[in-house]
Coordinates of C-alpha atoms and ligand atoms in Angstrom, one line a residue:
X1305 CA 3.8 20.7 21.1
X1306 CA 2.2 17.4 22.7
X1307 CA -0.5 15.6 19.8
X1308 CA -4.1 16.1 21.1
X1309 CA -6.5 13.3 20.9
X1310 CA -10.4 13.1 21.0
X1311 CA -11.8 10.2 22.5
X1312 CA -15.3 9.6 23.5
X1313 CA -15.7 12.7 24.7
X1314 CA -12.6 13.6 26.3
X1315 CA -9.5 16.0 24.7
X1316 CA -6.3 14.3 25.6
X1317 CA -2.5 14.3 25.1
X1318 CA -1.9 11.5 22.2
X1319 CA 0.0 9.5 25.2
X1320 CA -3.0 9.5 27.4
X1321 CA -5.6 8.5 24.3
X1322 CA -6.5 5.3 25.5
X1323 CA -9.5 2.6 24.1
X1324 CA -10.4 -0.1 26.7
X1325 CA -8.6 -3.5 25.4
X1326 CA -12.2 -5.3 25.0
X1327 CA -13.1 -2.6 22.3
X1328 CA -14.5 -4.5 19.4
X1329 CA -12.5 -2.6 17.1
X1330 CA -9.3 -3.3 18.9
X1331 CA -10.9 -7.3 19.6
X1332 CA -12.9 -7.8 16.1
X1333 CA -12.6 -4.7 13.8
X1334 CA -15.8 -3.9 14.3
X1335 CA -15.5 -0.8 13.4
X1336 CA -15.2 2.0 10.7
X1337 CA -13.4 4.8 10.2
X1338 CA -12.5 8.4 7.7
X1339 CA -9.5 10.0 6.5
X1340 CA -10.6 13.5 5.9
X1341 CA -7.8 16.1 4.0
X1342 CA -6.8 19.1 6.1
X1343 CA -5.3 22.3 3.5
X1344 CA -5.3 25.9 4.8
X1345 CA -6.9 24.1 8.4
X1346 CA -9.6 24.0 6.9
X1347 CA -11.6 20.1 6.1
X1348 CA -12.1 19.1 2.1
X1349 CA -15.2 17.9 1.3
X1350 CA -16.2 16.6 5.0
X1351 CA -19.7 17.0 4.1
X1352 CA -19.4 14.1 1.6
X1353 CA -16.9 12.1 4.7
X1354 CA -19.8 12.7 7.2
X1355 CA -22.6 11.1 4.5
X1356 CA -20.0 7.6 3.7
X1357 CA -19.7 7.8 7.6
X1358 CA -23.2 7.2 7.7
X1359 CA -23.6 4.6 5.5
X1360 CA -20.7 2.8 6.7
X1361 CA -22.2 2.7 10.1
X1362 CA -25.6 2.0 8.9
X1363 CA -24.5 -1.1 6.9
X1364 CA -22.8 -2.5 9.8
X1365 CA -25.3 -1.7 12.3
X1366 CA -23.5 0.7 14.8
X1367 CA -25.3 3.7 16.2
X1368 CA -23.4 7.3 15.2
X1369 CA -22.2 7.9 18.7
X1370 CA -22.7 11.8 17.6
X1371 CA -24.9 13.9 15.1
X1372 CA -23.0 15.4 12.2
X1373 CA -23.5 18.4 13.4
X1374 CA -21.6 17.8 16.9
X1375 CA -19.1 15.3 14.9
X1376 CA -18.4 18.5 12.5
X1377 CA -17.4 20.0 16.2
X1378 CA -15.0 18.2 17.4
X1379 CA -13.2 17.1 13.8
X1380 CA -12.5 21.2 13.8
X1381 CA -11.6 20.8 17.2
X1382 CA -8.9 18.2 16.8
X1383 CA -7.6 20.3 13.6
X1384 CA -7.2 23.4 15.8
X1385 CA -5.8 21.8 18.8
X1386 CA -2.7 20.1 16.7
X1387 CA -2.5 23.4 15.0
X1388 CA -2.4 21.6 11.0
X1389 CA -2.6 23.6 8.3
X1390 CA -1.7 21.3 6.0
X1391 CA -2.5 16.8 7.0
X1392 CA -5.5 14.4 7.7
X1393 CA -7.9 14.5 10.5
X1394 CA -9.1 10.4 11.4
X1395 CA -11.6 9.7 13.1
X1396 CA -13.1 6.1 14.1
X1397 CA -16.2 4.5 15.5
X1398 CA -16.3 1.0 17.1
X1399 CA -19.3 -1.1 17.9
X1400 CA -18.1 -0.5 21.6
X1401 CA -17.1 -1.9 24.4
X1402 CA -18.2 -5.8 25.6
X1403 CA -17.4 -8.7 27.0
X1404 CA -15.7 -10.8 23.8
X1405 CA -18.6 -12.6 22.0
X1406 CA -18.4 -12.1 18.2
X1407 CA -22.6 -11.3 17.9
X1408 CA -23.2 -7.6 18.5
X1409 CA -23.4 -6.8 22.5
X1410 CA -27.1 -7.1 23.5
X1411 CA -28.5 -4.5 25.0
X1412 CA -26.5 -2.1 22.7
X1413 CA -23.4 -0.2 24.2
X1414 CA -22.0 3.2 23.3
X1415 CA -20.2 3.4 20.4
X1416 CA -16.5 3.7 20.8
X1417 CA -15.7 7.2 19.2
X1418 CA -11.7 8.2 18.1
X1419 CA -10.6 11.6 16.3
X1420 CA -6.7 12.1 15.9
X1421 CA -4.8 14.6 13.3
X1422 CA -1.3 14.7 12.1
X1423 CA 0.6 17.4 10.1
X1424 CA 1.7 16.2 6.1
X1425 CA 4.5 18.0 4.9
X1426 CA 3.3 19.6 1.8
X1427 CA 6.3 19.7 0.1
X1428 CA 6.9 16.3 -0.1
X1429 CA 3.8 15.3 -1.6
X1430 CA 4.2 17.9 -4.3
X1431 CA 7.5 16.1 -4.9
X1432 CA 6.6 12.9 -5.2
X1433 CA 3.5 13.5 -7.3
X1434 CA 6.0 15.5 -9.5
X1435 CA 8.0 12.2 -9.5
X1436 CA 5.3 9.9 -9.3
X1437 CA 5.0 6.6 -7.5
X1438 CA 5.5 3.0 -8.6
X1439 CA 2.9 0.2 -7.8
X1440 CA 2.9 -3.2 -7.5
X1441 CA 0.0 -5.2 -8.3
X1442 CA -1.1 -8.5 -5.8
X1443 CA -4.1 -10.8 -5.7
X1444 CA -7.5 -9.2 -4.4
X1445 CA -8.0 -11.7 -1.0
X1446 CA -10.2 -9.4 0.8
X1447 CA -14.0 -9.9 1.9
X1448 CA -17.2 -8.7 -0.7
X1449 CA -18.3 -5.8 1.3
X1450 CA -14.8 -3.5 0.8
X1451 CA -17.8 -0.7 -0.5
X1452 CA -17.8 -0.3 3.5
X1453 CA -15.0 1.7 5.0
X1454 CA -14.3 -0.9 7.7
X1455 CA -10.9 -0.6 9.8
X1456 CA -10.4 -4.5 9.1
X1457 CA -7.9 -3.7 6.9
X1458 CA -5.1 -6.4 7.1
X1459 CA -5.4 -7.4 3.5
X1460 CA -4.5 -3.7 2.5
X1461 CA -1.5 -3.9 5.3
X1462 CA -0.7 -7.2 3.8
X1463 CA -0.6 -5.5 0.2
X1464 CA 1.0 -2.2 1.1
X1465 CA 3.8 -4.1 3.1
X1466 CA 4.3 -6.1 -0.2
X1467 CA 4.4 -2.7 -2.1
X1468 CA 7.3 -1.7 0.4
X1469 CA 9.5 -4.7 0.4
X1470 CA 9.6 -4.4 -3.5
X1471 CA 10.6 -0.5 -3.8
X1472 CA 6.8 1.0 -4.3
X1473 CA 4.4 3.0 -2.8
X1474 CA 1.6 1.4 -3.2
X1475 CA -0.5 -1.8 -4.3
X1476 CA -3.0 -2.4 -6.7
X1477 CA -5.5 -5.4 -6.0
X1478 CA -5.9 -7.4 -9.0
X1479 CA -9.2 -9.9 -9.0
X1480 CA -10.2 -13.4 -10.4
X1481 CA -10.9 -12.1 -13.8
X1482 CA -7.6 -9.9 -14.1
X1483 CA -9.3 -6.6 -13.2
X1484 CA -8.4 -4.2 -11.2
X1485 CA -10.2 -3.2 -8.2
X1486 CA -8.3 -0.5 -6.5
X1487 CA -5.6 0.2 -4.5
X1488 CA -4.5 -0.7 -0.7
X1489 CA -5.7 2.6 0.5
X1490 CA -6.1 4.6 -3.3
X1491 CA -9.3 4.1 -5.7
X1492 CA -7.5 3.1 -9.3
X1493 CA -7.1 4.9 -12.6
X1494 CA -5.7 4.7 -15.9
X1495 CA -6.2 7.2 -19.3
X1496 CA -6.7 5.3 -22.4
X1497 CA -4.5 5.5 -25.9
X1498 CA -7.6 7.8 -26.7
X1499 CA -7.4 10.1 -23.6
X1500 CA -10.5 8.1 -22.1
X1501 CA -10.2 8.6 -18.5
X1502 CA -11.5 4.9 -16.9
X1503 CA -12.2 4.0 -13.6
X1504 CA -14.1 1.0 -12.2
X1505 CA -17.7 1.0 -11.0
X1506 CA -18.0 1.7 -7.3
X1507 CA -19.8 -1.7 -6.2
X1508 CA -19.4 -4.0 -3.7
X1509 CA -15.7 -4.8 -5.3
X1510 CA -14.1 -1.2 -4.4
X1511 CA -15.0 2.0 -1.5
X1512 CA -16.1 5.1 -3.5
X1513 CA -14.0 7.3 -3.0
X1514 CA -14.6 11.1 -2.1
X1515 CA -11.4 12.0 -4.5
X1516 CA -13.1 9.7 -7.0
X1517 CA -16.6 11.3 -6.6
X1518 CA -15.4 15.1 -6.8
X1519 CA -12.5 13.9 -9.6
X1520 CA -15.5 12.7 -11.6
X1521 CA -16.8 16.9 -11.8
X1522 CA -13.2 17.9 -12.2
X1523 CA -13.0 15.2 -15.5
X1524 CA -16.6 16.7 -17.3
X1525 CA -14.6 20.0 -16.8
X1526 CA -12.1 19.9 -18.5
X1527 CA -13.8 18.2 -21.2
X1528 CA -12.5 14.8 -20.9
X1529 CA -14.9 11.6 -21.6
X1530 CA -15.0 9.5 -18.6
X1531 CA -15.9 5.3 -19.0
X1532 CA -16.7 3.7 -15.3
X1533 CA -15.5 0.6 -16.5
X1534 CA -13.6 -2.3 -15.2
X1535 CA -9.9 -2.7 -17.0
X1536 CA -7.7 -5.4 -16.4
X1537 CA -3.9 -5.2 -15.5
X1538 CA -2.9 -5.6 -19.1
X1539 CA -5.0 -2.7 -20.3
X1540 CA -3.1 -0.5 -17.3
X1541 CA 0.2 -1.9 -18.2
X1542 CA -0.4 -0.6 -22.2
X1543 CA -2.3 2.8 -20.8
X1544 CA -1.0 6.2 -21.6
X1545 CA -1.3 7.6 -17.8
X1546 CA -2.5 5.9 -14.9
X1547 CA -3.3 7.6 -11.4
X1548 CA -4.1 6.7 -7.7
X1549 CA -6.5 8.9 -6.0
X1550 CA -7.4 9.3 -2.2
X1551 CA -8.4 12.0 0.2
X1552 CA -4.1 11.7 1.6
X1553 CA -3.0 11.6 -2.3
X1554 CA -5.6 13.8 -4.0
X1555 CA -4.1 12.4 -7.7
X1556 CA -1.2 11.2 -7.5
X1557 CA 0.5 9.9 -11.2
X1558 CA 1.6 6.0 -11.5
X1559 CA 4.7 6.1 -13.7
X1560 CA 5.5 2.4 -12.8
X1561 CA 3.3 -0.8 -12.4
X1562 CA 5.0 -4.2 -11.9
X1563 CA 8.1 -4.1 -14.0
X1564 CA 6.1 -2.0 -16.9
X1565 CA 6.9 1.7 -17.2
X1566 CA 3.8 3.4 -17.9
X1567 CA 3.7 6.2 -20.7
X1568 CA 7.0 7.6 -20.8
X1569 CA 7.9 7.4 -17.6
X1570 CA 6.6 10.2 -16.0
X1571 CA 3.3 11.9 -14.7
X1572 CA 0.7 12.4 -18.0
X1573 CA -0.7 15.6 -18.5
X1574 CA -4.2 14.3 -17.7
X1575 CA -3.7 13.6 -14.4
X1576 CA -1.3 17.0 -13.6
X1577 CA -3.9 18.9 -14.8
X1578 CA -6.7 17.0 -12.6
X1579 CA -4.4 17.7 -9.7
X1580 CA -4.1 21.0 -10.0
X1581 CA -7.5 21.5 -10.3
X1582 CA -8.9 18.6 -8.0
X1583 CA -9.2 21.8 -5.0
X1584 CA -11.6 24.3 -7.6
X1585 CA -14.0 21.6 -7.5
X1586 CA -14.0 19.8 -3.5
X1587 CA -16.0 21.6 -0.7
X1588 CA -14.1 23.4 1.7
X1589 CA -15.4 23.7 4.9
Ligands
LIG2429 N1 -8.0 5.4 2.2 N2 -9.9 2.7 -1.6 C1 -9.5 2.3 -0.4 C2 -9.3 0.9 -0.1 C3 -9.1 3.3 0.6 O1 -8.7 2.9 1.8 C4 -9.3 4.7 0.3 C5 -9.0 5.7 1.3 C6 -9.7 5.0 -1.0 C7 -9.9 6.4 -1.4 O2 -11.0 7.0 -0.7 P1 -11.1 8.6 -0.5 O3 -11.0 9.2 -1.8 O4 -12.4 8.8 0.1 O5 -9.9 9.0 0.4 C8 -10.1 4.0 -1.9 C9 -7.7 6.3 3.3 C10 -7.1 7.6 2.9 C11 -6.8 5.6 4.3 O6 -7.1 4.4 4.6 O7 -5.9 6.1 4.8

């Protein structure tokens, strides 16, 4: 079965899906974008995807090129056209279409509107959150607005690649003062000697998370304390668990960071249990 594609308005064969080459997001990354959790075909917590969606583009000053409502639409659509049960839905607005200029296009133009699935295999990320992943940690060199879910990404491609080349799945950004922010494409968690669950603030530093936001009600729960805090790579390399979460990982246990092993080696019980539970407490659509 061919991949289906939704752009601006059009359903397409993935091969077809075509943006015009002087698309700011393809010229500038002017853009923004969502990852959004497929599981049983149906969307996890895309009420809370829509709302970031919103801010995103209000922050950066791009018109929604559809209401939530008729965005809600096609995101379902795309699911049930590629048939997923279990994978992501993306979708991506651009600024638009313009001559190259780097100030925004005056008058406006329509925003550039992408929606594409893909099929996970749910098997394998059972596995390898059974196993857990390794991380690397690398210098934090991206811009003071990250709190926006922008599709300029090339310092998390840069970090990730890093993360590749040296056996792990996935990076940490580390800042000036030792901290960490969070991960190439993961918010950042560790669980204390005392069981404290920790995570840093969402400011300007790190993107809030949906996994982080509904993880937060799946933490008072069970009964654990939870510090927003910052914690430097030191404090994660002593911790007694540490964790990655993101709408494609859900929580997925860090039993390596750097050359430390962290804990004993293998997934804590505090994040297991937060993954198993992590789907009592997200919206399903
Ligand atoms: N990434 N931090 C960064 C830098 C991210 O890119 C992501 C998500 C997260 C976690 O956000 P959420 O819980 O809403 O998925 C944190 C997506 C999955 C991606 O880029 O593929």
């Amino acid at each position: 079965m061919s991949r289906i594609a939704y752009v601006n308005g059009r359903y397409m064969p993935m091969r077809k899906a075509m943006v015009h080459v002087e698309d700011r997001g393809y010229q500038f990354g002017d853009g923004v974008y969502e990852v959004c959790e497929v599981r049983d075909g149906r969307l996890i917590d895309e009420r809370r995807h829509l709302a970031r969606l919103s801010r995103s583009l209000g922050e950066l000053a791009i018109r929604a090129p559809l209401s939530p409502k008729a965005l809600s639409v096609v995101l379902r659509e795309v699911v049930a056209r590629n048939r997923i049960g279990y994978g992501v839905v993306y979708l991506q607005v651009t600024r638009g279409v313009a001559r190259r200029d780097h100030a925004f296009p005056t008058p406006a133009v329509r925003p550039s509107l992408v929606v594409t699935a893909r099929p996970l295999n749910r098997m394998r990320s059972e596995a390898l959150a059974a196993s857990g992943i390794s991380i690397v940690s690398v210098p934090d060199n991206r811009w003071g607005r990250v709190d926006i879910k922008s599709i300029g990404l090339l310092p998390n491609v840069m970090a990730r690649q890093r993360a590749v080349e040296q056996g792990a799945r996935e990076a940490w950004f580390v800042d000036r003062d030792g901290t960490v922010t969070e991960g190439a494409s993961t918010n950042a968690w560790i669980v204390t000697a005392l069981g404290i669950v920790v995570t840093r603030p969402a400011d300007h530093r790190i993107l809030r998370g949906i996994a982080r936001t509904v993880l937060f009600d799946v933490i008072k729960a069970q009964g654990l304390t939870l510090e927003e805090r910052p914690f430097t790579l030191a404090e994660a390399y002593g911790a007694r668990e540490a964790f990655a979460t993101a709408a494609t990982q859900i929580v997925m246990p860090v039993v390596r960071i750097d050359e430390r092993t962290i804990g004993d080696g293998k997934p804590g019980p505090v994040a297991t249990a937060l993954r198993r539970a992590f789907h009592d407490y997200a919206e399903w659509g």
